């Protein structure tokens, strides 16, 4: 089993995070602001979610976040500006520049796929736990 941990910081303009695999930082993340889990305008709730591979018509072969209460089709895909490019999904970025804004998202996504895809191909479960910064 592969365990990933996303530690978030919330801002009115967007949600930023740091994605970890054990003690190793994979990348940073950007998401929409928290707006009570409302579809298309909010990041997803904190919790533990299973990741699977999914073919998406726009983003191709991606990681999907399953089991999100009240939500579906949540992906981890490239984006550099949460408010313009995301509808509830998580975007890995190489560096956060401001709330909900980052750079070099495709590079960061490849780092994540390098960890998740081999585990999935080996039949392992890949889990993502999302928490707020300062909460362990």
Short mmCIF file of N, CA, C and O in Angstrom, two decimals:
data_model
loop_
_atom_site.label_atom_id
_atom_site.label_comp_id
_atom_site.label_asym_id
_atom_site.label_seq_id
_atom_site.Cartn_x
_atom_site.Cartn_y
_atom_site.Cartn_z
N UNK A 1 0.85 -1.18 0.00
CA UNK A 1 0.00 0.00 0.00
C UNK A 1 0.89 1.24 0.00
O UNK A 1 1.90 1.30 0.69
N UNK A 2 0.49 2.22 -0.78
CA UNK A 2 1.22 3.48 -0.86
C UNK A 2 0.37 4.57 -0.21
O UNK A 2 -0.80 4.73 -0.54
N UNK A 3 0.96 5.29 0.73
CA UNK A 3 0.27 6.35 1.46
C UNK A 3 0.87 7.70 1.08
O UNK A 3 2.08 7.90 1.20
N UNK A 4 0.02 8.61 0.64
CA UNK A 4 0.40 9.99 0.35
C UNK A 4 -0.32 10.89 1.33
O UNK A 4 -1.43 10.58 1.77
N UNK A 5 0.30 12.01 1.66
CA UNK A 5 -0.30 12.95 2.62
C UNK A 5 -0.22 14.35 2.04
O UNK A 5 0.85 14.82 1.67
N UNK A 6 -1.37 15.01 1.96
CA UNK A 6 -1.46 16.39 1.48
C UNK A 6 -1.77 17.28 2.67
O UNK A 6 -2.81 17.13 3.31
N UNK A 7 -0.85 18.18 2.97
CA UNK A 7 -1.02 19.10 4.09
C UNK A 7 -1.37 20.47 3.51
O UNK A 7 -0.59 21.06 2.79
N UNK A 8 -2.57 20.94 3.83
CA UNK A 8 -3.14 22.15 3.23
C UNK A 8 -3.01 23.39 4.10
O UNK A 8 -3.05 23.31 5.33
N UNK A 9 -2.99 24.53 3.41
CA UNK A 9 -3.14 25.85 4.01
C UNK A 9 -4.25 26.54 3.23
O UNK A 9 -4.20 26.61 2.00
N UNK A 10 -5.25 27.07 3.94
CA UNK A 10 -6.41 27.67 3.30
C UNK A 10 -6.28 29.19 3.22
O UNK A 10 -5.85 29.82 4.17
N UNK A 11 -6.69 29.74 2.07
CA UNK A 11 -6.71 31.18 1.83
C UNK A 11 -8.01 31.51 1.10
O UNK A 11 -8.55 30.66 0.39
N UNK A 12 -8.50 32.75 1.19
CA UNK A 12 -9.72 33.12 0.47
C UNK A 12 -9.59 32.96 -1.05
O UNK A 12 -10.57 32.66 -1.73
N UNK A 13 -8.40 33.12 -1.60
CA UNK A 13 -8.19 33.08 -3.05
C UNK A 13 -7.84 31.68 -3.56
O UNK A 13 -7.79 31.46 -4.77
N UNK A 14 -7.53 30.76 -2.67
CA UNK A 14 -7.15 29.41 -3.09
C UNK A 14 -6.55 28.63 -1.95
O UNK A 14 -6.18 29.18 -0.91
N UNK A 15 -6.43 27.33 -2.16
CA UNK A 15 -5.87 26.42 -1.16
C UNK A 15 -4.52 25.92 -1.66
O UNK A 15 -4.41 25.47 -2.80
N UNK A 16 -3.52 26.03 -0.83
CA UNK A 16 -2.18 25.55 -1.18
C UNK A 16 -1.85 24.35 -0.31
O UNK A 16 -2.39 24.20 0.78
N UNK A 17 -0.96 23.51 -0.83
CA UNK A 17 -0.60 22.34 -0.05
C UNK A 17 0.78 21.83 -0.38
O UNK A 17 1.42 22.28 -1.33
N UNK A 18 1.21 20.89 0.44
CA UNK A 18 2.47 20.18 0.22
C UNK A 18 2.12 18.70 0.24
O UNK A 18 1.47 18.22 1.18
N UNK A 19 2.54 17.98 -0.80
CA UNK A 19 2.24 16.56 -0.95
C UNK A 19 3.47 15.75 -0.57
O UNK A 19 4.55 15.97 -1.10
N UNK A 20 3.26 14.79 0.35
CA UNK A 20 4.34 13.97 0.89
C UNK A 20 4.11 12.50 0.61
O UNK A 20 2.97 12.03 0.60
N UNK A 21 5.22 11.79 0.42
CA UNK A 21 5.24 10.32 0.39
C UNK A 21 6.22 9.93 1.48
O UNK A 21 7.43 10.05 1.32
N UNK A 22 5.70 9.49 2.61
CA UNK A 22 6.56 9.24 3.77
C UNK A 22 7.19 10.55 4.22
O UNK A 22 6.50 11.55 4.41
N UNK A 23 8.49 10.55 4.34
CA UNK A 23 9.22 11.75 4.76
C UNK A 23 9.72 12.58 3.59
O UNK A 23 10.41 13.57 3.78
N UNK A 24 9.35 12.18 2.37
CA UNK A 24 9.84 12.86 1.17
C UNK A 24 8.75 13.73 0.56
O UNK A 24 7.65 13.26 0.26
N UNK A 25 9.09 15.01 0.36
CA UNK A 25 8.15 15.91 -0.31
C UNK A 25 8.16 15.61 -1.81
O UNK A 25 9.22 15.60 -2.43
N UNK A 26 6.99 15.37 -2.37
CA UNK A 26 6.86 15.11 -3.81
C UNK A 26 6.77 16.43 -4.57
O UNK A 26 7.47 16.65 -5.55
N UNK A 27 5.84 17.30 -4.11
CA UNK A 27 5.59 18.56 -4.79
C UNK A 27 4.69 19.41 -3.90
O UNK A 27 4.33 19.00 -2.80
N UNK A 28 4.32 20.55 -4.41
CA UNK A 28 3.31 21.39 -3.77
C UNK A 28 2.03 21.25 -4.57
O UNK A 28 2.02 20.64 -5.65
N UNK A 29 0.92 21.80 -4.06
CA UNK A 29 -0.35 21.69 -4.76
C UNK A 29 -1.12 23.01 -4.68
O UNK A 29 -0.90 23.81 -3.76
N UNK A 30 -2.02 23.19 -5.65
CA UNK A 30 -2.98 24.28 -5.59
C UNK A 30 -4.38 23.70 -5.80
O UNK A 30 -4.54 22.69 -6.48
N UNK A 31 -5.35 24.36 -5.18
CA UNK A 31 -6.75 23.96 -5.31
C UNK A 31 -7.62 25.21 -5.17
O UNK A 31 -7.14 26.29 -4.81
N UNK A 32 -8.90 25.03 -5.42
CA UNK A 32 -9.86 26.09 -5.18
C UNK A 32 -9.94 26.37 -3.68
O UNK A 32 -9.56 25.52 -2.87
N UNK A 33 -10.48 27.53 -3.29
CA UNK A 33 -10.69 27.79 -1.87
C UNK A 33 -11.72 26.82 -1.29
O UNK A 33 -12.49 26.20 -2.03
N UNK A 34 -11.74 26.70 0.03
CA UNK A 34 -12.77 25.89 0.69
C UNK A 34 -14.08 26.69 0.66
O UNK A 34 -14.17 27.79 1.20
N UNK A 35 -15.08 26.11 0.03
CA UNK A 35 -16.41 26.72 -0.06
C UNK A 35 -17.46 25.64 0.25
O UNK A 35 -18.36 25.39 -0.54
N UNK A 36 -17.29 25.02 1.40
CA UNK A 36 -18.24 24.03 1.93
C UNK A 36 -18.51 22.87 0.97
O UNK A 36 -19.63 22.39 0.89
N UNK A 37 -17.50 22.43 0.25
CA UNK A 37 -17.57 21.27 -0.64
C UNK A 37 -18.59 21.46 -1.77
O UNK A 37 -19.11 20.50 -2.31
N UNK A 38 -18.86 22.69 -2.15
CA UNK A 38 -19.80 22.93 -3.25
C UNK A 38 -19.15 22.56 -4.56
O UNK A 38 -18.01 22.96 -4.84
N UNK A 39 -19.88 21.80 -5.38
CA UNK A 39 -19.37 21.32 -6.66
C UNK A 39 -18.92 22.48 -7.54
O UNK A 39 -19.56 23.52 -7.56
N UNK A 40 -17.81 22.28 -8.21
CA UNK A 40 -17.25 23.18 -9.21
C UNK A 40 -16.58 24.44 -8.64
O UNK A 40 -15.88 25.12 -9.36
N UNK A 41 -16.80 24.77 -7.35
CA UNK A 41 -16.24 26.01 -6.81
C UNK A 41 -15.46 25.82 -5.51
O UNK A 41 -14.94 26.79 -4.96
N UNK A 42 -15.37 24.58 -5.02
CA UNK A 42 -14.70 24.32 -3.74
C UNK A 42 -13.69 23.18 -3.89
O UNK A 42 -13.90 22.25 -4.68
N UNK A 43 -12.64 23.25 -3.09
CA UNK A 43 -11.77 22.08 -2.96
C UNK A 43 -12.56 21.00 -2.22
O UNK A 43 -13.61 21.26 -1.64
N UNK A 44 -12.05 19.79 -2.26
CA UNK A 44 -12.74 18.68 -1.61
C UNK A 44 -12.45 18.69 -0.11
O UNK A 44 -11.47 19.30 0.34
N UNK A 45 -13.28 18.01 0.69
CA UNK A 45 -13.05 18.00 2.14
C UNK A 45 -11.79 17.23 2.52
O UNK A 45 -11.32 16.37 1.78
N UNK A 46 -11.29 17.55 3.70
CA UNK A 46 -10.20 16.77 4.26
C UNK A 46 -10.70 15.34 4.48
O UNK A 46 -11.89 15.12 4.70
N UNK A 47 -9.79 14.39 4.38
CA UNK A 47 -10.18 13.00 4.56
C UNK A 47 -9.17 12.07 3.93
O UNK A 47 -8.09 12.49 3.50
N UNK A 48 -9.52 10.80 3.86
CA UNK A 48 -8.66 9.77 3.27
C UNK A 48 -9.36 9.21 2.05
O UNK A 48 -10.49 8.72 2.16
N UNK A 49 -8.69 9.27 0.90
CA UNK A 49 -9.28 8.89 -0.37
C UNK A 49 -8.37 7.94 -1.14
O UNK A 49 -7.15 8.10 -1.13
N UNK A 50 -8.99 7.01 -1.82
CA UNK A 50 -8.22 6.10 -2.67
C UNK A 50 -8.02 6.73 -4.05
O UNK A 50 -8.94 7.33 -4.60
N UNK A 51 -6.81 6.57 -4.58
CA UNK A 51 -6.49 7.07 -5.92
C UNK A 51 -6.51 5.91 -6.91
O UNK A 51 -6.04 4.82 -6.59
N UNK A 52 -7.05 6.18 -8.09
CA UNK A 52 -7.06 5.19 -9.17
C UNK A 52 -6.64 5.88 -10.46
O UNK A 52 -6.66 7.11 -10.56
N UNK A 53 -6.27 5.09 -11.46
CA UNK A 53 -5.99 5.64 -12.79
C UNK A 53 -7.30 5.78 -13.53
O UNK A 53 -8.18 4.92 -13.45
N UNK A 54 -7.40 6.89 -14.27
CA UNK A 54 -8.62 7.12 -15.05
C UNK A 54 -8.27 7.88 -16.31
O UNK A 54 -7.50 8.84 -16.27
N UNK A 55 -8.86 7.47 -17.40
CA UNK A 55 -8.69 8.17 -18.67
C UNK A 55 -9.72 9.29 -18.73
O UNK A 55 -10.93 9.06 -18.62
N UNK A 56 -9.25 10.52 -18.89
CA UNK A 56 -10.13 11.68 -18.95
C UNK A 56 -10.08 12.26 -20.35
O UNK A 56 -9.00 12.38 -20.94
N UNK A 57 -11.23 12.66 -20.88
CA UNK A 57 -11.29 13.15 -22.26
C UNK A 57 -10.41 14.37 -22.50
O UNK A 57 -9.88 14.55 -23.59
N UNK A 58 -10.23 15.20 -21.49
CA UNK A 58 -9.45 16.44 -21.66
C UNK A 58 -8.00 16.28 -21.20
O UNK A 58 -7.09 16.79 -21.83
N UNK A 59 -7.81 15.57 -20.10
CA UNK A 59 -6.48 15.50 -19.47
C UNK A 59 -5.74 14.20 -19.71
O UNK A 59 -4.63 14.02 -19.24
N UNK A 60 -6.35 13.24 -20.43
CA UNK A 60 -5.69 11.98 -20.71
C UNK A 60 -5.65 11.07 -19.50
O UNK A 60 -6.51 11.11 -18.64
N UNK A 61 -4.58 10.27 -19.41
CA UNK A 61 -4.40 9.31 -18.33
C UNK A 61 -4.04 10.06 -17.05
O UNK A 61 -2.97 10.68 -16.98
N UNK A 62 -4.92 10.02 -16.06
CA UNK A 62 -4.72 10.79 -14.84
C UNK A 62 -5.03 9.97 -13.61
O UNK A 62 -5.59 8.87 -13.70
N UNK A 63 -4.71 10.52 -12.47
CA UNK A 63 -5.11 9.96 -11.18
C UNK A 63 -6.46 10.56 -10.80
O UNK A 63 -6.66 11.77 -10.90
N UNK A 64 -7.38 9.69 -10.38
CA UNK A 64 -8.69 10.15 -9.92
C UNK A 64 -8.78 9.91 -8.42
O UNK A 64 -8.25 8.93 -7.89
N UNK A 65 -9.46 10.83 -7.73
CA UNK A 65 -9.66 10.76 -6.29
C UNK A 65 -11.06 10.19 -6.08
O UNK A 65 -12.05 10.80 -6.49
N UNK A 66 -11.14 9.01 -5.46
CA UNK A 66 -12.44 8.35 -5.31
C UNK A 66 -12.98 8.47 -3.89
O UNK A 66 -12.23 8.71 -2.94
N UNK A 67 -14.29 8.32 -3.77
CA UNK A 67 -14.93 8.31 -2.46
C UNK A 67 -15.11 9.67 -1.83
O UNK A 67 -15.32 9.77 -0.62
N UNK A 68 -15.09 10.73 -2.63
CA UNK A 68 -15.27 12.08 -2.09
C UNK A 68 -16.77 12.30 -1.86
O UNK A 68 -17.56 12.18 -2.79
N UNK A 69 -17.17 12.62 -0.63
CA UNK A 69 -18.59 12.80 -0.34
C UNK A 69 -19.23 13.89 -1.21
O UNK A 69 -18.73 15.00 -1.29
N UNK A 70 -20.32 13.54 -1.88
CA UNK A 70 -21.06 14.50 -2.67
C UNK A 70 -20.38 14.98 -3.93
O UNK A 70 -20.83 15.95 -4.55
N UNK A 71 -19.29 14.34 -4.32
CA UNK A 71 -18.53 14.79 -5.49
C UNK A 71 -18.16 13.59 -6.36
O UNK A 71 -18.10 12.45 -5.90
N UNK A 72 -17.90 13.86 -7.64
CA UNK A 72 -17.42 12.83 -8.55
C UNK A 72 -16.49 13.49 -9.55
O UNK A 72 -16.43 14.71 -9.68
N UNK A 73 -15.75 12.67 -10.26
CA UNK A 73 -14.81 13.14 -11.30
C UNK A 73 -13.77 14.11 -10.76
O UNK A 73 -13.40 15.08 -11.42
N UNK A 74 -13.27 13.86 -9.56
CA UNK A 74 -12.19 14.66 -9.00
C UNK A 74 -10.87 14.05 -9.46
O UNK A 74 -10.60 12.88 -9.20
N UNK A 75 -10.09 14.84 -10.14
CA UNK A 75 -8.81 14.38 -10.69
C UNK A 75 -7.64 15.10 -10.05
O UNK A 75 -7.80 16.16 -9.45
N UNK A 76 -6.47 14.53 -10.24
CA UNK A 76 -5.22 15.24 -9.99
C UNK A 76 -4.64 15.50 -11.38
O UNK A 76 -4.29 14.55 -12.09
N UNK A 77 -4.63 16.76 -11.80
CA UNK A 77 -4.20 17.09 -13.15
C UNK A 77 -3.46 18.43 -13.17
O UNK A 77 -3.54 19.20 -12.22
N UNK A 78 -2.75 18.72 -14.26
CA UNK A 78 -1.96 19.94 -14.30
C UNK A 78 -2.82 21.20 -14.39
O UNK A 78 -3.85 21.22 -15.07
N UNK A 79 -2.39 22.22 -13.67
CA UNK A 79 -2.99 23.56 -13.71
C UNK A 79 -2.05 24.47 -12.95
O UNK A 79 -1.35 24.04 -12.03
N UNK A 80 -2.02 25.74 -13.33
CA UNK A 80 -1.17 26.71 -12.64
C UNK A 80 -1.96 27.84 -12.00
O UNK A 80 -1.39 28.65 -11.28
N UNK A 81 -3.27 27.90 -12.24
CA UNK A 81 -4.11 28.95 -11.68
C UNK A 81 -5.45 28.34 -11.30
O UNK A 81 -6.30 28.10 -12.16
N UNK A 82 -5.63 28.07 -10.01
CA UNK A 82 -6.79 27.31 -9.54
C UNK A 82 -8.13 27.92 -9.95
O UNK A 82 -9.01 27.21 -10.44
N UNK A 83 -8.31 29.21 -9.77
CA UNK A 83 -9.61 29.81 -10.04
C UNK A 83 -10.01 29.72 -11.51
O UNK A 83 -11.20 29.64 -11.83
N UNK A 84 -9.05 29.70 -12.41
CA UNK A 84 -9.35 29.65 -13.84
C UNK A 84 -9.33 28.24 -14.42
O UNK A 84 -10.00 27.98 -15.42
N UNK A 85 -8.59 27.32 -13.80
CA UNK A 85 -8.35 26.02 -14.42
C UNK A 85 -8.90 24.81 -13.66
O UNK A 85 -8.87 23.71 -14.20
N UNK A 86 -9.36 25.00 -12.45
CA UNK A 86 -9.83 23.87 -11.65
C UNK A 86 -11.32 24.00 -11.32
O UNK A 86 -11.84 25.10 -11.20
N UNK A 87 -11.96 22.84 -11.17
CA UNK A 87 -13.37 22.79 -10.79
C UNK A 87 -13.55 21.81 -9.63
O UNK A 87 -14.51 21.05 -9.60
N UNK A 88 -12.60 21.84 -8.72
CA UNK A 88 -12.64 20.95 -7.56
C UNK A 88 -11.50 19.96 -7.53
O UNK A 88 -11.31 19.26 -6.55
N UNK A 89 -10.73 19.89 -8.61
CA UNK A 89 -9.60 18.97 -8.70
C UNK A 89 -8.38 19.50 -7.96
O UNK A 89 -8.38 20.62 -7.47
N UNK A 90 -7.35 18.68 -7.89
CA UNK A 90 -6.09 19.03 -7.24
C UNK A 90 -5.03 19.14 -8.33
O UNK A 90 -4.91 18.26 -9.17
N UNK A 91 -4.26 20.23 -8.32
CA UNK A 91 -3.18 20.40 -9.28
C UNK A 91 -1.84 20.38 -8.56
O UNK A 91 -1.58 21.22 -7.71
N UNK A 92 -0.98 19.43 -8.90
CA UNK A 92 0.38 19.46 -8.37
C UNK A 92 1.16 20.57 -9.07
O UNK A 92 0.94 20.81 -10.26
N UNK A 93 2.01 21.25 -8.33
CA UNK A 93 2.87 22.28 -8.91
C UNK A 93 4.27 22.13 -8.32
O UNK A 93 4.44 21.60 -7.23
N UNK A 94 5.24 22.59 -9.08
CA UNK A 94 6.61 22.54 -8.58
C UNK A 94 6.83 23.56 -7.47
O UNK A 94 7.51 23.30 -6.49
N UNK A 95 6.17 24.74 -7.62
CA UNK A 95 6.31 25.78 -6.61
C UNK A 95 5.03 26.61 -6.55
O UNK A 95 4.51 27.04 -7.59
N UNK A 96 4.54 26.85 -5.35
CA UNK A 96 3.41 27.75 -5.13
C UNK A 96 3.93 29.17 -5.18
O UNK A 96 4.92 29.50 -4.54
N UNK A 97 3.23 30.01 -5.95
CA UNK A 97 3.64 31.42 -6.10
C UNK A 97 2.75 32.36 -5.29
O UNK A 97 3.18 33.46 -4.92
N UNK A 98 1.51 31.96 -5.05
CA UNK A 98 0.52 32.75 -4.31
C UNK A 98 -0.65 31.80 -4.01
O UNK A 98 -0.68 30.68 -4.52
N UNK A 99 -1.62 32.22 -3.21
CA UNK A 99 -2.76 31.34 -2.97
C UNK A 99 -3.44 30.91 -4.28
O UNK A 99 -3.83 31.74 -5.09
N UNK A 100 -3.49 29.59 -4.49
CA UNK A 100 -4.13 29.06 -5.67
C UNK A 100 -3.36 29.23 -6.97
O UNK A 100 -3.88 28.96 -8.05
N UNK A 101 -2.09 29.62 -6.87
CA UNK A 101 -1.28 29.83 -8.08
C UNK A 101 0.07 29.13 -7.92
O UNK A 101 0.70 29.21 -6.87
N UNK A 102 0.50 28.46 -8.99
CA UNK A 102 1.78 27.76 -8.96
C UNK A 102 2.40 27.70 -10.34
O UNK A 102 1.83 28.22 -11.31
N UNK A 103 3.55 27.07 -10.44
CA UNK A 103 4.26 26.95 -11.71
C UNK A 103 4.73 25.52 -11.93
O UNK A 103 4.86 24.74 -10.99
N UNK A 104 4.97 25.20 -13.20
CA UNK A 104 5.52 23.92 -13.63
C UNK A 104 4.71 22.73 -13.12
O UNK A 104 5.23 21.77 -12.58
N UNK A 105 3.41 22.81 -13.38
CA UNK A 105 2.50 21.78 -12.91
C UNK A 105 2.75 20.42 -13.55
O UNK A 105 2.70 19.39 -12.88
N UNK A 106 3.02 20.39 -14.84
CA UNK A 106 3.23 19.10 -15.52
C UNK A 106 4.45 18.36 -14.97
O UNK A 106 4.44 17.14 -14.84
N UNK A 107 5.50 19.10 -14.62
CA UNK A 107 6.69 18.49 -14.03
C UNK A 107 6.33 17.85 -12.68
O UNK A 107 6.72 16.72 -12.39
N UNK A 108 5.58 18.58 -11.87
CA UNK A 108 5.18 18.06 -10.56
C UNK A 108 4.27 16.84 -10.70
O UNK A 108 4.39 15.87 -9.95
N UNK A 109 3.37 16.87 -11.68
CA UNK A 109 2.48 15.74 -11.90
C UNK A 109 3.28 14.49 -12.27
O UNK A 109 2.97 13.39 -11.79
N UNK A 110 4.29 14.63 -13.07
CA UNK A 110 5.12 13.48 -13.44
C UNK A 110 5.82 12.89 -12.22
O UNK A 110 5.95 11.67 -12.10
N UNK A 111 6.26 13.74 -11.29
CA UNK A 111 6.87 13.24 -10.04
C UNK A 111 5.88 12.38 -9.27
O UNK A 111 6.23 11.33 -8.73
N UNK A 112 4.63 12.85 -9.20
CA UNK A 112 3.60 12.09 -8.49
C UNK A 112 3.29 10.78 -9.21
O UNK A 112 3.20 9.73 -8.58
N UNK A 113 3.16 10.83 -10.52
CA UNK A 113 2.88 9.62 -11.28
C UNK A 113 4.01 8.60 -11.14
O UNK A 113 3.75 7.40 -11.12
N UNK A 114 5.25 9.08 -11.03
CA UNK A 114 6.39 8.17 -10.86
C UNK A 114 6.29 7.35 -9.57
O UNK A 114 6.87 6.27 -9.46
N UNK A 115 5.54 7.85 -8.61
CA UNK A 115 5.32 7.12 -7.35
C UNK A 115 4.04 6.29 -7.42
O UNK A 115 4.03 5.11 -7.08
N UNK A 116 2.96 6.90 -7.88
CA UNK A 116 1.65 6.25 -7.84
C UNK A 116 1.47 5.16 -8.90
O UNK A 116 0.94 4.08 -8.61
N UNK A 117 1.89 5.40 -10.13
CA UNK A 117 1.62 4.45 -11.20
C UNK A 117 2.28 3.09 -11.00
O UNK A 117 1.62 2.07 -11.18
N UNK A 118 3.56 3.03 -10.61
CA UNK A 118 4.14 1.70 -10.38
C UNK A 118 3.40 0.92 -9.28
O UNK A 118 3.22 -0.29 -9.38
N UNK A 119 2.97 1.63 -8.24
CA UNK A 119 2.22 0.96 -7.17
C UNK A 119 0.89 0.43 -7.70
O UNK A 119 0.51 -0.71 -7.42
N UNK A 120 0.19 1.24 -8.46
CA UNK A 120 -1.09 0.81 -9.02
C UNK A 120 -0.91 -0.36 -9.98
O UNK A 120 -1.69 -1.32 -9.97
N UNK A 121 0.13 -0.31 -10.80
CA UNK A 121 0.40 -1.39 -11.75
C UNK A 121 0.75 -2.69 -11.04
O UNK A 121 0.50 -3.77 -11.57
N UNK A 122 1.31 -2.59 -9.83
CA UNK A 122 1.64 -3.77 -9.03
C UNK A 122 0.44 -4.27 -8.24
O UNK A 122 0.55 -5.23 -7.47
N UNK A 123 -0.71 -3.62 -8.41
CA UNK A 123 -1.91 -4.04 -7.71
C UNK A 123 -2.06 -3.49 -6.30
O UNK A 123 -2.93 -3.91 -5.55
N UNK A 124 -1.21 -2.54 -5.94
CA UNK A 124 -1.28 -1.93 -4.60
C UNK A 124 -2.35 -0.85 -4.57
O UNK A 124 -2.61 -0.20 -5.57
N UNK A 125 -2.90 -0.62 -3.40
CA UNK A 125 -3.79 0.51 -3.19
C UNK A 125 -2.94 1.75 -2.96
O UNK A 125 -1.88 1.68 -2.32
N UNK A 126 -3.38 2.87 -3.50
CA UNK A 126 -2.72 4.15 -3.27
C UNK A 126 -3.74 5.06 -2.58
O UNK A 126 -4.84 5.28 -3.10
N UNK A 127 -3.37 5.55 -1.40
CA UNK A 127 -4.26 6.37 -0.59
C UNK A 127 -3.72 7.77 -0.43
O UNK A 127 -2.51 7.97 -0.27
N UNK A 128 -4.62 8.74 -0.45
CA UNK A 128 -4.29 10.15 -0.22
C UNK A 128 -5.04 10.62 1.01
O UNK A 128 -6.27 10.56 1.06
N UNK A 129 -4.30 11.08 2.00
CA UNK A 129 -4.90 11.66 3.20
C UNK A 129 -4.68 13.16 3.15
O UNK A 129 -3.54 13.63 3.00
N UNK A 130 -5.77 13.91 3.27
CA UNK A 130 -5.72 15.38 3.21
C UNK A 130 -6.01 15.92 4.60
O UNK A 130 -7.04 15.59 5.20
N UNK A 131 -5.10 16.77 5.10
CA UNK A 131 -5.26 17.39 6.41
C UNK A 131 -4.89 18.87 6.33
O UNK A 131 -4.23 19.31 5.39
N UNK A 132 -5.31 19.61 7.33
CA UNK A 132 -4.95 21.02 7.42
C UNK A 132 -3.58 21.14 8.08
O UNK A 132 -3.24 20.36 8.97
N UNK A 133 -2.79 22.11 7.64
CA UNK A 133 -1.48 22.34 8.24
C UNK A 133 -1.62 22.52 9.74
O UNK A 133 -2.54 23.17 10.22
N UNK A 134 -0.72 21.90 10.47
CA UNK A 134 -0.74 21.98 11.92
C UNK A 134 -1.57 20.89 12.57
O UNK A 134 -1.55 20.73 13.78
N UNK A 135 -2.31 20.11 11.77
CA UNK A 135 -3.12 19.01 12.27
C UNK A 135 -2.50 17.72 11.80
O UNK A 135 -2.31 17.52 10.62
N UNK A 136 -2.10 16.88 12.68
CA UNK A 136 -1.47 15.60 12.30
C UNK A 136 -2.45 14.53 12.57
O UNK A 136 -2.52 13.48 12.49
#
